[in-house]
Coordinates of C-alpha atoms in Angstrom, one line a residue:
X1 CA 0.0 0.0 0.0
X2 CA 1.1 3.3 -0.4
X3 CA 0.3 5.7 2.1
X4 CA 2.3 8.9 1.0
X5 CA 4.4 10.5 -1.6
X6 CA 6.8 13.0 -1.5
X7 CA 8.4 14.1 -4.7
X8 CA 8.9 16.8 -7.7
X9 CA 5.7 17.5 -9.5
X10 CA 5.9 17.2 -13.2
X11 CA 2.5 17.7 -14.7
X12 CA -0.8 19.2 -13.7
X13 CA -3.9 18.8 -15.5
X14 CA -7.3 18.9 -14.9
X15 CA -7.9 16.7 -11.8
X16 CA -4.7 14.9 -11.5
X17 CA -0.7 15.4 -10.8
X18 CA 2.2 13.5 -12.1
X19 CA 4.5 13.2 -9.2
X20 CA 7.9 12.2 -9.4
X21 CA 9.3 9.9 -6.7
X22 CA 12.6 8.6 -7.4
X23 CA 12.3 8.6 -11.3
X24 CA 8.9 6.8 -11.1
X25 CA 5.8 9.1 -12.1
X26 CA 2.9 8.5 -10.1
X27 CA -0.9 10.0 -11.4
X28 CA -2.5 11.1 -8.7
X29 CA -5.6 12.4 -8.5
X30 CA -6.3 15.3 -6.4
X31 CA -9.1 18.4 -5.8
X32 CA -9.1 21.3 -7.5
X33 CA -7.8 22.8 -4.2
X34 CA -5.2 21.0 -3.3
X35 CA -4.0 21.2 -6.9
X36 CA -3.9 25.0 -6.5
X37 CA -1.4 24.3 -3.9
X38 CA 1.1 22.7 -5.5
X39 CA 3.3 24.2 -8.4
X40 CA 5.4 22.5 -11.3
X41 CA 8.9 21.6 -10.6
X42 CA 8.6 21.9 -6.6
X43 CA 8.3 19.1 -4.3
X44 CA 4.5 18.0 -3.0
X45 CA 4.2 15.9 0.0
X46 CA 1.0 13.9 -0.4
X47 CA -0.9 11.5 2.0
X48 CA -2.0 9.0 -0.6
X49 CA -5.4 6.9 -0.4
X50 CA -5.0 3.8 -2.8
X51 CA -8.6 2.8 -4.3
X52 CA -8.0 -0.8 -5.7
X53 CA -10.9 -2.3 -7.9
X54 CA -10.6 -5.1 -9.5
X55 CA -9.9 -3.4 -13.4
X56 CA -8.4 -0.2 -11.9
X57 CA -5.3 1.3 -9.3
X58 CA -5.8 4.2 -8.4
X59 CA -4.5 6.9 -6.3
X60 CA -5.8 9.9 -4.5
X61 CA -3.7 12.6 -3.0
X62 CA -4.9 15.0 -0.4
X63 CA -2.6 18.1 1.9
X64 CA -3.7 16.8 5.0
X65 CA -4.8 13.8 7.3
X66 CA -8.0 15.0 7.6
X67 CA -9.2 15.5 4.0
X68 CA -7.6 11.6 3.8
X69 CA -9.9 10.6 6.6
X70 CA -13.2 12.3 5.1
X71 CA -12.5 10.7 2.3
X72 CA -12.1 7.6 3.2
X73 CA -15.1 7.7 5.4
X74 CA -17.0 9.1 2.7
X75 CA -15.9 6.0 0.5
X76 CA -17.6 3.9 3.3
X77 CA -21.1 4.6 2.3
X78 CA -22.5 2.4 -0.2
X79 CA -23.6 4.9 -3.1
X80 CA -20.6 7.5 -2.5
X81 CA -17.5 6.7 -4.9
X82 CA -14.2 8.1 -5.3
X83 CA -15.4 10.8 -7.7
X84 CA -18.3 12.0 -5.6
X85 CA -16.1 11.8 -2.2
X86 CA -13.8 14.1 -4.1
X87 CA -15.9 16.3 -5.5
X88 CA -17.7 17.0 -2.0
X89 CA -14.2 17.7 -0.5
X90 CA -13.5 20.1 -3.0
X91 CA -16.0 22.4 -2.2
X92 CA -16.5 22.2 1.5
X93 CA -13.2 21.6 3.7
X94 CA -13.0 18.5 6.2
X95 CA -14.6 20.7 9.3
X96 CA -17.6 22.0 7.1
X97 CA -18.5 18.3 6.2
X98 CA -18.2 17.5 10.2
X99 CA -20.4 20.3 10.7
X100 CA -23.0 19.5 8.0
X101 CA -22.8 15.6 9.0
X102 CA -23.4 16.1 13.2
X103 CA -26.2 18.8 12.2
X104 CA -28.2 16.5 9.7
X105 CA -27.3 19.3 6.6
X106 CA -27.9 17.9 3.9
X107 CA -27.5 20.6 1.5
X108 CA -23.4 20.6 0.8
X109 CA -23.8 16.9 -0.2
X110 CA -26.5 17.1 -2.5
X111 CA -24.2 19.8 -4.6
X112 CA -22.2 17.1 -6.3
X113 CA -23.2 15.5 -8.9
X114 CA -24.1 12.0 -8.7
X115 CA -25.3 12.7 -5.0
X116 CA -28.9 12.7 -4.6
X117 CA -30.8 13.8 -1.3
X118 CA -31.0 9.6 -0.2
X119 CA -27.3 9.1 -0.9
X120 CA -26.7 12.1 1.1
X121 CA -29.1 11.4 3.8
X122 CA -27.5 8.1 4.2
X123 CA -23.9 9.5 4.7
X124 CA -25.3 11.6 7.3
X125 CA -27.2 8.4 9.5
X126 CA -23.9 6.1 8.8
X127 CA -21.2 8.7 9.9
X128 CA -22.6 10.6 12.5
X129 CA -21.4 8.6 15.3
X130 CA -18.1 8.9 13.3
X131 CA -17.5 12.2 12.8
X132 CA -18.0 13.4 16.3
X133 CA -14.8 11.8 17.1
X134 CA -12.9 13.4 14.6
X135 CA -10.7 16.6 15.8
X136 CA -11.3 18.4 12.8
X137 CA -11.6 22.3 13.7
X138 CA -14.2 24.6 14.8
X139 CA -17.8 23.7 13.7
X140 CA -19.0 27.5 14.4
X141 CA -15.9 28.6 12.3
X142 CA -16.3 26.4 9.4
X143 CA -20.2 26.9 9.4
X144 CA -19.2 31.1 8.4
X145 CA -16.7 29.7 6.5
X146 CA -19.3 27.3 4.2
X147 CA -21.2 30.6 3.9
X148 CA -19.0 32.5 2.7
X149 CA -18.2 29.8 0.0
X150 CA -21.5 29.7 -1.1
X151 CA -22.5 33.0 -1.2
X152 CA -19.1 33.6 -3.2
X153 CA -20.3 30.3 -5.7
X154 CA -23.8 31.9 -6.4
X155 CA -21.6 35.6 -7.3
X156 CA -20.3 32.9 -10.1
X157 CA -17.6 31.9 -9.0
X158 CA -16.6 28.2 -9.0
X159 CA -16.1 26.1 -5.5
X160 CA -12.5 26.0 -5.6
X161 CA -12.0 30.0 -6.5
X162 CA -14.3 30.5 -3.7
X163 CA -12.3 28.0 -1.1
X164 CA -9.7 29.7 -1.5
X165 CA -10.5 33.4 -1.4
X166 CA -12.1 32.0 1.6
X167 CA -8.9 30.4 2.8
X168 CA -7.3 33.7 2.9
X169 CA -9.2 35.3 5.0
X170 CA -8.0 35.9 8.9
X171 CA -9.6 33.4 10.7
X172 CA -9.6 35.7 14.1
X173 CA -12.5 37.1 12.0
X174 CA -15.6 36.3 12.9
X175 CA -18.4 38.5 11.4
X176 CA -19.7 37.0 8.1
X177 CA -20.2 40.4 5.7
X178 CA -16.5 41.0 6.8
X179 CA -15.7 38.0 5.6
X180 CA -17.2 38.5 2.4
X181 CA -15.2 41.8 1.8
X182 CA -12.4 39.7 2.2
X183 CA -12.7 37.3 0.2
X184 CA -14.0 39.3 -2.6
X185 CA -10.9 41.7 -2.5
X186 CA -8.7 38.3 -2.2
X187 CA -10.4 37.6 -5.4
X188 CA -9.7 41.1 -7.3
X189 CA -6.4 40.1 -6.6

């Protein structure tokens, strides 16, 4: 199994990144996010999830432990796939998916495609109990911080652009419309 990578990135594309580990390339697919994060010809240090089937390998990359770990959870439930557990990280971080998931919010799971209200329901009965013992920040901080993202994605913007204006933003900040200024002038920028 491989559990991490650390290597010069080669290639970025759409979805994925060729990393280079010792003269072996490795494709590893990441969110749009995290991909923002890394740059060509610099070294990435990935935690790597490897999703085995029986006519495909494939790997997933993620910045932290606790994107790895929502992931994986989210794989758990029959219905959610890599694809969908990917796409729902990339537009709410680890902490806004504990958040939604302990308060029964539906609504950031049924974004993704492929990811209708049952399926999301579902997730939210099965890893409940599993969630709450995950240390993964401050619910009240990422709740502000989900509305900020999605008041930024109906201005037009796309989930990562919004993430990360978002992402910029002090986090000592705690009123919402200040938020928002912020994150729009981050994205002037």
């Amino acid at each position: 199994m491989i559990g991490k990578l650390k290597g010069k990135v080669e290639h970025i594309n759409d979805g994925h990144a060729i990393i280079d580990v010792g003269g072996v390339g490795y494709l590893v697919q990441m969110t749009d996010v995290n991909l923002g994060k890394i740059s060509l010809e610099n070294e990435a240090e990935l935690f790597i999830h490897m999703h085995v089937r029986e006519d495909q390998l494939a790997l997933f990359g993620f910045q932290t432990k606790e994107e790895m770990t929502v992931f994986e959870l989210l794989l758990s439930i029959s219905g959610i796939g890599p694809k969908a557990a990917l796409g729902i990280l990339t537009i709410a971080s680890p902490a806004t998916i504990k958040t939604a998931i302990i308060e029964g919010d539906a609504s950031i799971l049924t974004k993704i495609s492929g990811v209708g209200k049952k399926t999301a329901e579902r997730v939210i009965l099965e890893l409940k109990n599993k969630v709450e013992m995950l240390p993964l920040g401050e619910q009240e901080e990422a709740r502000g911080d989900q509305e900020v993202v999605e008041a930024l994605m109906a201005m037009g913007y796309s989930a990562t652009e919004a993430r990360e204006a978002n992402q910029s933003v002090p986090k000592d900040i705690e009123d919402i419309s200040e938020k928002m200024k912020l994150a729009l002038k981050a994205m002037k920028k």
